[in-house]
Short mmCIF file of C-alpha atoms and ligand atoms in Angstrom, two decimals:
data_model
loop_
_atom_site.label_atom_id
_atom_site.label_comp_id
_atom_site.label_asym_id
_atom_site.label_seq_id
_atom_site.Cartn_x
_atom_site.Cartn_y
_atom_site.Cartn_z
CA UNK A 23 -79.37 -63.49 84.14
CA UNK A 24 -75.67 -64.43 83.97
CA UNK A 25 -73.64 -61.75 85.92
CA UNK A 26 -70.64 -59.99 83.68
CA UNK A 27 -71.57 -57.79 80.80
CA UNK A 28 -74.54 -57.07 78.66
CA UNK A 29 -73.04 -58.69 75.76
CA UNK A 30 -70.13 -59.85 74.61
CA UNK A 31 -69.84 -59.36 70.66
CA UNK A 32 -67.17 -62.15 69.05
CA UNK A 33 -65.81 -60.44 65.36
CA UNK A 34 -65.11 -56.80 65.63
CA UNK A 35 -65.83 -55.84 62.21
CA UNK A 36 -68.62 -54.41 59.78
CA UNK A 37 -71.64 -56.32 61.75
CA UNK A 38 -69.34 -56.68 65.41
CA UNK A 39 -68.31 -53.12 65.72
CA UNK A 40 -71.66 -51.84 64.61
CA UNK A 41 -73.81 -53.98 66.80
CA UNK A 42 -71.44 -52.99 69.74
CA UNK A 43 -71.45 -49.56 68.41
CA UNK A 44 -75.19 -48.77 68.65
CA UNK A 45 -75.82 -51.46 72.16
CA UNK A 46 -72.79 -49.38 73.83
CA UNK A 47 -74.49 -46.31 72.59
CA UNK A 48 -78.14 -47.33 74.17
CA UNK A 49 -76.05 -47.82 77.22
CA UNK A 50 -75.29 -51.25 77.27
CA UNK A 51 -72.12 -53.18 78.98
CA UNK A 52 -70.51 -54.39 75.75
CA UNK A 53 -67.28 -56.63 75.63
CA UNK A 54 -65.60 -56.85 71.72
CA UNK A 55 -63.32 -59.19 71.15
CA UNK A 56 -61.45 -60.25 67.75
CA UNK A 57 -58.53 -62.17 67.32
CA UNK A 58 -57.15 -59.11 64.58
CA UNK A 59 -55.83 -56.07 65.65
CA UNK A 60 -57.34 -53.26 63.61
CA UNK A 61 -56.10 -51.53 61.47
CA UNK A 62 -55.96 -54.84 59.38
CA UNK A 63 -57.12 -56.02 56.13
CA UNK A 64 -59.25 -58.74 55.42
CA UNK A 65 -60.39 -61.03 51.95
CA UNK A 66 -63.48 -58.88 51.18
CA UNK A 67 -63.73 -56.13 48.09
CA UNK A 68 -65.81 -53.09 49.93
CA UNK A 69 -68.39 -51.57 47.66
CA UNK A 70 -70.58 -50.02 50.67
CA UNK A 71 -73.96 -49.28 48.73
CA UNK A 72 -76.36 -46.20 49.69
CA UNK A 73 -78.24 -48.44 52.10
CA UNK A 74 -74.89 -49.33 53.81
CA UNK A 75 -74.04 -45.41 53.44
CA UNK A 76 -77.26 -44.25 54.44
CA UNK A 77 -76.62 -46.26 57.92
CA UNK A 78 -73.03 -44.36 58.24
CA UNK A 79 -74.21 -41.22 57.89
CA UNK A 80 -76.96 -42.30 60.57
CA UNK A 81 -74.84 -42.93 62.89
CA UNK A 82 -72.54 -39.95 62.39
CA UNK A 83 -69.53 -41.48 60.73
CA UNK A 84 -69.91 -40.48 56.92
CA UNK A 85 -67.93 -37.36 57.17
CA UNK A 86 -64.98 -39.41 58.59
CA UNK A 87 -65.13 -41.89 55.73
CA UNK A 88 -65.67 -38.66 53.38
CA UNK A 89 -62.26 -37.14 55.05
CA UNK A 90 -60.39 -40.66 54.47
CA UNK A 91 -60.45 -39.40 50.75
CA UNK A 92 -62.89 -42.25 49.61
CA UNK A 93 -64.12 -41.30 46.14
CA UNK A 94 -67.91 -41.44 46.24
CA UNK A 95 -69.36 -43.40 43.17
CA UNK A 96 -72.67 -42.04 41.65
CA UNK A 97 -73.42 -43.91 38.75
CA UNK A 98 -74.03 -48.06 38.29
CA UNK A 99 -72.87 -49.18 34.74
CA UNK A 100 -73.83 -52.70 34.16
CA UNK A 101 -73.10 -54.10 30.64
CA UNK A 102 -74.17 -57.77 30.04
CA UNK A 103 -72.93 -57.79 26.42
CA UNK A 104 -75.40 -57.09 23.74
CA UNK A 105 -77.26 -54.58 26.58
CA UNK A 106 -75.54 -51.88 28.33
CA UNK A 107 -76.25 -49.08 30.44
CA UNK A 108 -76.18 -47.28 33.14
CA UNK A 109 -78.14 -44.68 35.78
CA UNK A 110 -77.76 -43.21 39.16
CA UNK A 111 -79.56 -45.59 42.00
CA UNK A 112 -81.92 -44.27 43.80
CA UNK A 113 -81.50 -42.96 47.02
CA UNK A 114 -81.74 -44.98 50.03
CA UNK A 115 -83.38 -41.73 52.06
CA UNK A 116 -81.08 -38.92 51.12
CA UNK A 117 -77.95 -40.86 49.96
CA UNK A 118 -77.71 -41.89 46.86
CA UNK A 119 -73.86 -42.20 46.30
CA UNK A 120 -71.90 -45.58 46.92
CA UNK A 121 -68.56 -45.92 48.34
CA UNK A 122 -65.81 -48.13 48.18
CA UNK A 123 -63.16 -47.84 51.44
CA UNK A 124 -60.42 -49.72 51.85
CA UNK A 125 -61.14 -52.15 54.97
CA UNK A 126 -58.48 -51.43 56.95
CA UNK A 127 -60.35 -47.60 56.89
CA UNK A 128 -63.87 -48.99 57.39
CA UNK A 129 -63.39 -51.61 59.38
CA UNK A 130 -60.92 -49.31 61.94
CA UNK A 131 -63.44 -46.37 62.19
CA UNK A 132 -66.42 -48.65 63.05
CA UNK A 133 -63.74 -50.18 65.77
CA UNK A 134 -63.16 -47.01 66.74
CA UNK A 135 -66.78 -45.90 66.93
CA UNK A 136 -67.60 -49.08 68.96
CA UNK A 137 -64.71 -47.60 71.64
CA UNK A 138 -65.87 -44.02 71.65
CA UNK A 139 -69.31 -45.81 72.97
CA UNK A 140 -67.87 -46.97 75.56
CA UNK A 141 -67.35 -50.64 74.28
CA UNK A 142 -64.25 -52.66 75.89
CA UNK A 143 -62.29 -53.58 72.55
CA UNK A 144 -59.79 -56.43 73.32
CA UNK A 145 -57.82 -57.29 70.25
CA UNK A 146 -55.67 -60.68 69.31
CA UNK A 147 -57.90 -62.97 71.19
CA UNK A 148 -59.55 -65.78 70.18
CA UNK A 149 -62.65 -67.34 71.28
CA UNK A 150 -62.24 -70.67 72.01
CA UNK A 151 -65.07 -72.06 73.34
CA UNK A 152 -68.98 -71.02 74.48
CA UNK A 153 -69.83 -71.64 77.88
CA UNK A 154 -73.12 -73.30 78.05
CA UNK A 155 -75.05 -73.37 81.08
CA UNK A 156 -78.85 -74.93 82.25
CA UNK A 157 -79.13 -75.15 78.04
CA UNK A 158 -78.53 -71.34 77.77
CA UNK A 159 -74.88 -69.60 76.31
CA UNK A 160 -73.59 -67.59 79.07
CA UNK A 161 -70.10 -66.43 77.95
CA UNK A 162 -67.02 -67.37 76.40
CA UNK A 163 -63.60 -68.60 76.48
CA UNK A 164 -61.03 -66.55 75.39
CA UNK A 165 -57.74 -66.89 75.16
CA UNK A 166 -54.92 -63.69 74.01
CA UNK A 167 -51.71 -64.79 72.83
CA UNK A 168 -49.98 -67.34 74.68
CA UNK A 169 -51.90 -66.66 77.89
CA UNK A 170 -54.19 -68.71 79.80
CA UNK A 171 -58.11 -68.91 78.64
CA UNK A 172 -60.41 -67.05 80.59
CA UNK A 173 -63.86 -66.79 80.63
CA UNK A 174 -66.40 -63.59 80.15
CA UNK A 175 -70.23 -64.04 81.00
CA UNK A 176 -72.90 -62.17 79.57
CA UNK A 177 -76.61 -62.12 78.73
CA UNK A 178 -76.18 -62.76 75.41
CA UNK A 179 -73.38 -63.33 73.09
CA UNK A 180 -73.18 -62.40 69.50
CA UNK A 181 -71.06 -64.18 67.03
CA UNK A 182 -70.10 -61.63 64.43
CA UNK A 183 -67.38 -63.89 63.22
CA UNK A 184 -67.81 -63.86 59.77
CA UNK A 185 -68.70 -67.18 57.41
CA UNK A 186 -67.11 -69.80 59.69
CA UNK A 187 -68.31 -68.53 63.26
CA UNK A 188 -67.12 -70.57 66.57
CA UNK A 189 -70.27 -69.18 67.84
CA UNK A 190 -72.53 -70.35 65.33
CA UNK A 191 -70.73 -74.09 65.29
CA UNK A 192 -71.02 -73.97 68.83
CA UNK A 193 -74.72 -73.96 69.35
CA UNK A 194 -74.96 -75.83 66.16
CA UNK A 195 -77.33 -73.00 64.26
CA UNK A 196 -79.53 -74.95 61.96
CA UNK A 197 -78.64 -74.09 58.10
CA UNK A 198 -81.94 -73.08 55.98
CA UNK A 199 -82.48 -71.96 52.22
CA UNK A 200 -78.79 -73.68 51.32
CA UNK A 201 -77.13 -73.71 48.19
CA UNK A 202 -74.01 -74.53 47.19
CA UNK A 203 -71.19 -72.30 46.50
CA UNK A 204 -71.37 -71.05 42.88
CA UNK A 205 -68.53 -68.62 41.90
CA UNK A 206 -65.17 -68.56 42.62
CA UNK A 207 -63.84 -65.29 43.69
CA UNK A 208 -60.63 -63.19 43.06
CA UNK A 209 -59.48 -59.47 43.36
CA UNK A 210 -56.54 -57.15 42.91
CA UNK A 211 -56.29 -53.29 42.61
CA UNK A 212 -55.24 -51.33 39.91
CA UNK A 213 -53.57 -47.89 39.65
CA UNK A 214 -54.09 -45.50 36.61
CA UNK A 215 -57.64 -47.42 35.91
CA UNK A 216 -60.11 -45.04 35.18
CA UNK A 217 -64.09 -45.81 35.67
CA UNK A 218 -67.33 -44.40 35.43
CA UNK A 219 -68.00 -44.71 38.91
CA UNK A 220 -69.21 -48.76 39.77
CA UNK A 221 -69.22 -50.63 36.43
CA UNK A 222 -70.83 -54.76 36.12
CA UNK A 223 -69.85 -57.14 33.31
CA UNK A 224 -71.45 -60.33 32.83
CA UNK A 225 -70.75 -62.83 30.06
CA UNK A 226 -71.55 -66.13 29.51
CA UNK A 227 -69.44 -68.20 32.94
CA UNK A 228 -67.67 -64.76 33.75
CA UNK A 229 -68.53 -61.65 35.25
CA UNK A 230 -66.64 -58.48 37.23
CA UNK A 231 -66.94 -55.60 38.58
CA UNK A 232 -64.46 -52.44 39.29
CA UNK A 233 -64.57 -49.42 41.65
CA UNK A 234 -62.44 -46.92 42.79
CA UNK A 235 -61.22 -47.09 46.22
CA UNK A 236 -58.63 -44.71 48.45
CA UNK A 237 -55.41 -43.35 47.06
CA UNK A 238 -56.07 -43.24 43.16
CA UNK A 239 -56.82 -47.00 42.88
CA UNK A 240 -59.45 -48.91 41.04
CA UNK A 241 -60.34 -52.37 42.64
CA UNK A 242 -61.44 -55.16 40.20
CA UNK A 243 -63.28 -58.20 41.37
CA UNK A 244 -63.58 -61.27 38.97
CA UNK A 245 -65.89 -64.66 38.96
CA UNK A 246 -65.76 -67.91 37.61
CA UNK A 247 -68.01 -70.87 37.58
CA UNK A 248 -66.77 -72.79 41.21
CA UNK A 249 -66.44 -75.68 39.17
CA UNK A 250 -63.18 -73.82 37.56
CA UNK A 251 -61.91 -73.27 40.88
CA UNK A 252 -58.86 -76.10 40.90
CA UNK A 253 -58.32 -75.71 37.36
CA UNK A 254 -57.65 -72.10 37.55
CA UNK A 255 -55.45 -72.23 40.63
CA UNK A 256 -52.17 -72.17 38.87
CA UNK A 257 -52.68 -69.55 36.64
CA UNK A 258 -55.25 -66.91 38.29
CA UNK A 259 -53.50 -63.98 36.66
CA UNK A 260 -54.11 -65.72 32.69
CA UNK A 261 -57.55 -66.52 34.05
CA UNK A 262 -58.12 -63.07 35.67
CA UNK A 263 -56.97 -61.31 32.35
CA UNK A 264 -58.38 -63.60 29.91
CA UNK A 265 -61.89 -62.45 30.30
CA UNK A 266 -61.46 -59.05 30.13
CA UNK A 267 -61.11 -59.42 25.87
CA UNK A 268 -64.93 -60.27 26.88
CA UNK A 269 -65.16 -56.19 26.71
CA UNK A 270 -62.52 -54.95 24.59
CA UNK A 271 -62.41 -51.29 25.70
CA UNK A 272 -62.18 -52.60 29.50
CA UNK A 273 -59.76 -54.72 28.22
CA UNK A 274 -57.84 -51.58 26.54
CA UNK A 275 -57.83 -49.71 29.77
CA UNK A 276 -56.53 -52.48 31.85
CA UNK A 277 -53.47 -53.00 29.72
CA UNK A 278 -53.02 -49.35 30.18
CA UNK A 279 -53.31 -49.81 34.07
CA UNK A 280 -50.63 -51.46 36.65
CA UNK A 281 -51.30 -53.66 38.46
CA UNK A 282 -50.76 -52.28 42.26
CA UNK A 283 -51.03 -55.18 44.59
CA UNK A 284 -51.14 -58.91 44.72
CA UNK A 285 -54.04 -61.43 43.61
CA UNK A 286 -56.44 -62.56 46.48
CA UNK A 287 -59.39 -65.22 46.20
CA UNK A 288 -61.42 -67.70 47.21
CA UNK A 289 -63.52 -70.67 46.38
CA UNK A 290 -65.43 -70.63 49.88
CA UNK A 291 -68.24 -68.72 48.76
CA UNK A 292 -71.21 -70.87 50.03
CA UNK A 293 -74.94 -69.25 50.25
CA UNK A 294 -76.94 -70.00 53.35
CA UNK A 295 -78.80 -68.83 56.30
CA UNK A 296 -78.64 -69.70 59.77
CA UNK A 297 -80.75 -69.46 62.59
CA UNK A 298 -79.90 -66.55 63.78
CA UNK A 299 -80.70 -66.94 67.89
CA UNK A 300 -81.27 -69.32 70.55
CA UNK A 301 -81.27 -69.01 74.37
CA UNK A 302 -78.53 -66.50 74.99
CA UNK A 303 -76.76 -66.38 71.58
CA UNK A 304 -77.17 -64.66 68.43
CA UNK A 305 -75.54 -64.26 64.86
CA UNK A 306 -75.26 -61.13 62.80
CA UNK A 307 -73.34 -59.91 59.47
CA UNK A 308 -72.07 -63.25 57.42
CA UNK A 309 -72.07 -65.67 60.53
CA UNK A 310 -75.89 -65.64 60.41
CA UNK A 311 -76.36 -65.15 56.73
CA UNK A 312 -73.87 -65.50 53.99
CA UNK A 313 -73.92 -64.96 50.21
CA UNK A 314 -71.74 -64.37 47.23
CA UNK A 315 -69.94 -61.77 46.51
CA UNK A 316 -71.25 -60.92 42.86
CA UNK A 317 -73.86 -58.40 44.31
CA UNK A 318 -71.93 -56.58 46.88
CA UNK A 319 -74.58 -57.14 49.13
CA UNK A 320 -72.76 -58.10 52.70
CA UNK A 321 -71.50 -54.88 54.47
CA UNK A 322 -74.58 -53.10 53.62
CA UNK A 323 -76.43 -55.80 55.13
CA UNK A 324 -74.00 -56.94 58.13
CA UNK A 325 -75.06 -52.88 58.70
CA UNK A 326 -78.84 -53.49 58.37
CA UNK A 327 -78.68 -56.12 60.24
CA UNK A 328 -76.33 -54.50 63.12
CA UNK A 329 -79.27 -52.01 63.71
CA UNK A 330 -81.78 -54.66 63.91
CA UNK A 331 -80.41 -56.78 66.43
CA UNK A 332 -79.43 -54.06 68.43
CA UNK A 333 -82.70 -52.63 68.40
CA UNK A 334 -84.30 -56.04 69.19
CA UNK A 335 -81.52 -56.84 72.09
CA UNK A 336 -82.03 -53.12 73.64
CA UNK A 337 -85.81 -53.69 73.74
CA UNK A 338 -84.86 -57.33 75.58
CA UNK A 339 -82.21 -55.91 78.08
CA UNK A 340 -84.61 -52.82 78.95
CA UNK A 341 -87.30 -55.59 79.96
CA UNK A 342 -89.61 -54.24 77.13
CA UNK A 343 -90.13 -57.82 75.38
CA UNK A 344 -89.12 -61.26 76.14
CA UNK A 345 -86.27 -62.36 74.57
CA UNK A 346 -87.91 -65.29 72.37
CA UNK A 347 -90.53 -62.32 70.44
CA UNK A 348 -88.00 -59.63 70.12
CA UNK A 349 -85.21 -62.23 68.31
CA UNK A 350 -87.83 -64.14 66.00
CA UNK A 351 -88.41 -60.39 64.85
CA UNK A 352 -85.07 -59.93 64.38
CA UNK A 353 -85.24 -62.96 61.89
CA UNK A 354 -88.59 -62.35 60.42
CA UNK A 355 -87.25 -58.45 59.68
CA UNK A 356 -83.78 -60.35 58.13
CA UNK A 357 -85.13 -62.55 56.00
CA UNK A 358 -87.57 -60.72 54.69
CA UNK A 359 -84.98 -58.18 53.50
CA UNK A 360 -82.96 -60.28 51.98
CA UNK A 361 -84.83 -62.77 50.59
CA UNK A 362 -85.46 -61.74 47.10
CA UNK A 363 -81.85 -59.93 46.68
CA UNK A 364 -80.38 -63.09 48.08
CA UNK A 365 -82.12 -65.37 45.25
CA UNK A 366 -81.23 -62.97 42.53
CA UNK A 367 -77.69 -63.22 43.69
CA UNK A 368 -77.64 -66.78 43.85
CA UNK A 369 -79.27 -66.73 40.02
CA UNK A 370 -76.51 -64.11 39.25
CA UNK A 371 -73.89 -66.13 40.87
CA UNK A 372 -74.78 -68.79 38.80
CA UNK A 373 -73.74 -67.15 35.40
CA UNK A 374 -76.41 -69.37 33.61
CA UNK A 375 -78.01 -67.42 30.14
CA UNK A 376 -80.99 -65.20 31.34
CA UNK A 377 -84.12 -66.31 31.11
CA UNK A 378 -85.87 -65.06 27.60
CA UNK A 379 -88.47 -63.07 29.34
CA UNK A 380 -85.32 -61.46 31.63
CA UNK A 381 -83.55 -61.08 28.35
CA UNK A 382 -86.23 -59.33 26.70
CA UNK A 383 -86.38 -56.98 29.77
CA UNK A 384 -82.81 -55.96 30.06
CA UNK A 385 -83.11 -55.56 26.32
CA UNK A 386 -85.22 -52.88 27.12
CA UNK A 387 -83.68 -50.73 29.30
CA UNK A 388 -80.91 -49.08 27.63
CA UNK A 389 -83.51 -46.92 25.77
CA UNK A 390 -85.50 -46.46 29.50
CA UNK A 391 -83.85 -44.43 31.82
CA UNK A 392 -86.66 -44.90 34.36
CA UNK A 393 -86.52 -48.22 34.04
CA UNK A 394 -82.53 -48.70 33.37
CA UNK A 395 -82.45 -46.59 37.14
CA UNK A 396 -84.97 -49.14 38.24
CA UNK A 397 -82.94 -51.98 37.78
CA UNK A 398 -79.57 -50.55 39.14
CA UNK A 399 -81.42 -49.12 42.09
CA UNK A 400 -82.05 -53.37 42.73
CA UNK A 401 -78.54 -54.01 42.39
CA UNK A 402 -77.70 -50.59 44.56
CA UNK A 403 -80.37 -51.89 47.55
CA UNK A 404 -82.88 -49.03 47.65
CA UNK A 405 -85.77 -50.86 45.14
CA UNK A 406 -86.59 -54.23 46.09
CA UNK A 407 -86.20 -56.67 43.56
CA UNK A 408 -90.33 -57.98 43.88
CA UNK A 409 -91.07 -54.26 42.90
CA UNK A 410 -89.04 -54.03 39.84
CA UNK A 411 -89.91 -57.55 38.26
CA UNK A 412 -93.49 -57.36 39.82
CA UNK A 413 -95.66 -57.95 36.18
CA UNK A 414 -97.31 -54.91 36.13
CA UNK A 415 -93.78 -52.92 36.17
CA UNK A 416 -92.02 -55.59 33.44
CA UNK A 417 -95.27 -54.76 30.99
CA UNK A 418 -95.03 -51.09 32.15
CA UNK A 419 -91.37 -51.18 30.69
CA UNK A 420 -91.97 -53.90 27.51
CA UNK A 421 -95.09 -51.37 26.44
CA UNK A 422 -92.75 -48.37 26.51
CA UNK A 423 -90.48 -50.11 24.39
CA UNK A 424 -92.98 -51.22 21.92
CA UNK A 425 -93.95 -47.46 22.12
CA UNK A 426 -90.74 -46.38 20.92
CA UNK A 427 -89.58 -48.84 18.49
C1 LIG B 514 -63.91 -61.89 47.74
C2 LIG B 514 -64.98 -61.15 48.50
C3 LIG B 514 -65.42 -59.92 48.04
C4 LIG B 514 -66.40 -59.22 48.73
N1 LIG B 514 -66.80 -58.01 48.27
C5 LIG B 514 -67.76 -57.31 48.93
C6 LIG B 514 -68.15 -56.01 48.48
O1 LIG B 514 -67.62 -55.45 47.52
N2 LIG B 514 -69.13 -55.37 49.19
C7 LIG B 514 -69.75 -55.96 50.26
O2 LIG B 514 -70.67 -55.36 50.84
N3 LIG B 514 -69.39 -57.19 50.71
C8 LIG B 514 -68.40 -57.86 50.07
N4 LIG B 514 -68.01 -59.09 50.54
C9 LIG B 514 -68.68 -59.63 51.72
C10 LIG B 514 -68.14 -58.98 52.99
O3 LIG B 514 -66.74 -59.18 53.06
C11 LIG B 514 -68.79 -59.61 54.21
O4 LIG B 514 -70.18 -59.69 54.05
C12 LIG B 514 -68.48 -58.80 55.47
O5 LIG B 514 -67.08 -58.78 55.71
C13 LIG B 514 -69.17 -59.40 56.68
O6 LIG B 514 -68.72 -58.74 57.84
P1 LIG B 514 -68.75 -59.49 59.23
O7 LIG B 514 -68.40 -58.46 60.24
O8 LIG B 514 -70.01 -60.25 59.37
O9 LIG B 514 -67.63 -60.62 59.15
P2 LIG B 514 -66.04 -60.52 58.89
O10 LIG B 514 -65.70 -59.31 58.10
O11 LIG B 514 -65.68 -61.87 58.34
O12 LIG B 514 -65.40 -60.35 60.36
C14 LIG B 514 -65.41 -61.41 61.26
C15 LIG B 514 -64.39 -61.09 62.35
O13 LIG B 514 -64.51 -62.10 63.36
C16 LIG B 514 -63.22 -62.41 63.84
N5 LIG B 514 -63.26 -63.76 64.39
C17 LIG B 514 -63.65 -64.90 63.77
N6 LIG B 514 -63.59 -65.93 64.62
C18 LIG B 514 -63.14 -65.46 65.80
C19 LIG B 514 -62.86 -66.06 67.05
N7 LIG B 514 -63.08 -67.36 67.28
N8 LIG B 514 -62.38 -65.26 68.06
C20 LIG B 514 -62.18 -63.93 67.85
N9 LIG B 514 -62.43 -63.32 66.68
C21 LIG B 514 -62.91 -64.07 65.66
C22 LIG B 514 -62.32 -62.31 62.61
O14 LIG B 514 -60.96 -62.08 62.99
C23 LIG B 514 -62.93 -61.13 61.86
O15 LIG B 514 -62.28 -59.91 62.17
C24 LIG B 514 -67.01 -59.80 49.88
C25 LIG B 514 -66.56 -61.03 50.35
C26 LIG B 514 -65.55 -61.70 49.68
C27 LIG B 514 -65.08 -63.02 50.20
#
């Protein structure tokens, strides 16, 4: 094994800090590294849902994100038009409140949290290179400012650098269940925008989505079809407003609102995995798996996956299991827990009409509170999506309604 540190983590955000967080923590020599400095923002709305809270409060750093003055958000309105409702998720074990903190709060306390391990942090760096030797990674390159590179070996390194990971272009990590990207993306936060807690829209080639965040402000997220993406570009703002008359009494409150900071977006919102190992390297948080935005899915899972891979590397290091078994586990447990919430938002992301029999379902839930709390429980992360659209559930929910009416 390569002499330096345990592992050197590449990204120091939701999945870097956490995976250095809980190695350092088992007792592990970790080396951090990001090219920010943190505090720091970065292009990413930040509804955390229970799951993602639920792992917080695991590893003892809810009541700081409590004490930032986060607003917790209990109830998930999702109106698709003709059908609207909304319900309380269930709880993913005893949390069942979302949040939605600012990253430069977030991101900072899991940086922080990494440190307090006993994690060396080094900031404003940039990885340049992986150092590959006898077909193995076995450090990096890294170079700070305008000094020279220098390398840093360990027995494994992690890229959690987000979507377009050095790490992962490095060792040239295969692509698998690929589609191309769907929405285009934009945000911007709003003061004096009052909400129900998280609240959905979808309409026919738009949808949104507002929360509150820190300091009295409301963040709203907006998607278009990708293929809108150019077209849009020059007026963003028009765009941005323009579907909001989708929902007239959204649209009332918005013109009541101001708006509080500038417009950010993207059109880079592929949907992929990658193969997330290989002989000493592996991916976490969007580097190994990345998705679009509509479902609010990737800190909750960059936080899943965190405590996976950490768990799978700490059984490796500790000479309980051979590298190869403990990593394809770390897949196997990946995929299979995002599979079916990654297809849904890839069919969401899509913003083509429901299927009738989908229709007919979500047609049914405003007057089913079980089932209405079924379905935003899916979107919250704490019912998997096979176990609300299994058949026997759907005719469970269609018979009530027939029942009623
Ligand atoms: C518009 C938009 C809205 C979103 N909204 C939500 C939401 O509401 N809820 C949600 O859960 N998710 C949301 N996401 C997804 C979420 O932002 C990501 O899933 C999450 O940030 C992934 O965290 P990460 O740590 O894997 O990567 P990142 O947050 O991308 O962090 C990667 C880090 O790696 C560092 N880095 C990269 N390359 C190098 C290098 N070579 N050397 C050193 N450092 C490097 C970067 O500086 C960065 O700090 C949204 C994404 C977008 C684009």
């Amino acid at each position: 094994m390569p002499s330096g540190y345990d592992a050197i983590v590449v990204g120091a955000r939701c999945a870097g800090s956490s995976t250095a967080m809980l190695l350092a923590r088992a007792g592990h020599r970790v080396l951090l590294l990001d090219r920010a400095s943190f505090p720091s923002d970065t292009m990413s709305t930040h509804l955390v849902h229970p799951p993602g809270v639920a792992a917080l409060e695991r590893w003892g750093l809810l009541d700081q994100l409590v004490a930032s003055g986060c607003p917790p958000i209990g109830s998930y309105r999702i109106d698709f038009g003709p059908v609207a409702f909304a319900a309380s998720p269930r709880p993913a074990g005893t949390v069942a409140t979302a949040y939605a903190p600012r990253r430069t709060v977030l991101d900072k306390l899991l940086v922080d949290a990494a440190v307090a391990a006993g994690a060396e942090l080094r900031e404003g760096c940039t990885v340049e290179e992986v150092l590959v030797e006898d077909g193995a990674v076995a450090g990096v390159r890294v170079r700070s400012g305008g000094t020279t590179a220098v390398s840093e070996r360990a027995a494994v390194v992690l890229g959690a650098d987000g979507l377009h990971s050095t790490v992962a272009r490095a060792v040239q990590a295969r692509r698998y269940h690929e589609q191309p990207a769907l929405e285009a993306s934009y945000y911007t936060y709003w003061s004096g925008l009052e909400t129900t807690g998280f609240e959905g829209y979808i309409r026919p080639e738009r949808s949104w989505g507002a929360f509150p965040t820190h300091e009295g402000l409301t963040v709203v997220i907006v998607g278009w079809p990708r293929r809108e993406f150019e077209a849009n570009r020059g007026d963003v703002e028009g765009n941005y407003l323009r579907m909001f008359e989708m929902a007239p009494e959204f649209a009332e409150r918005v013109r009541g609102a101001t708006r509080a900071s500038r417009f950010v977006g993207t059109g880079d919102l592929p949907n992929f995995y990658r193969v997330p190992f290989g002989p000493g390297w592996a991916l976490v948080g969007d580097a190994g798996y990345h998705k679009d935005p509509i479902t609010a899915q990737g800190i909750s899972d960059a936080f899943r996956d965190a405590e996976l891979l950490a768990s799978a590397l700490h059984r490796v290091l500790g000479g309980e299991q051979p590298y190869e078994r403990a990593l394809a586990g770390y897949q196997r447990a990946r995929d299979e827990a995002s599979l079916p919430m990654f297809e849904l938002t890839c069919q969401l992301a899509s913003m083509a009409p429901s299927p009738p029999e989908l229709q007919a379902l979500l047609g049914a839930l405003p007057g089913n509170p079980e089932a209405a709390a079924g379905f935003v429980s899916v979107i919250a992360g704490t019912l998997p999506a096979p176990e609300f659209f299994a058949p026997d559930n759907v005719q469970r929910i269609m018979a009530a309604t027939r029942v009623e009416g």
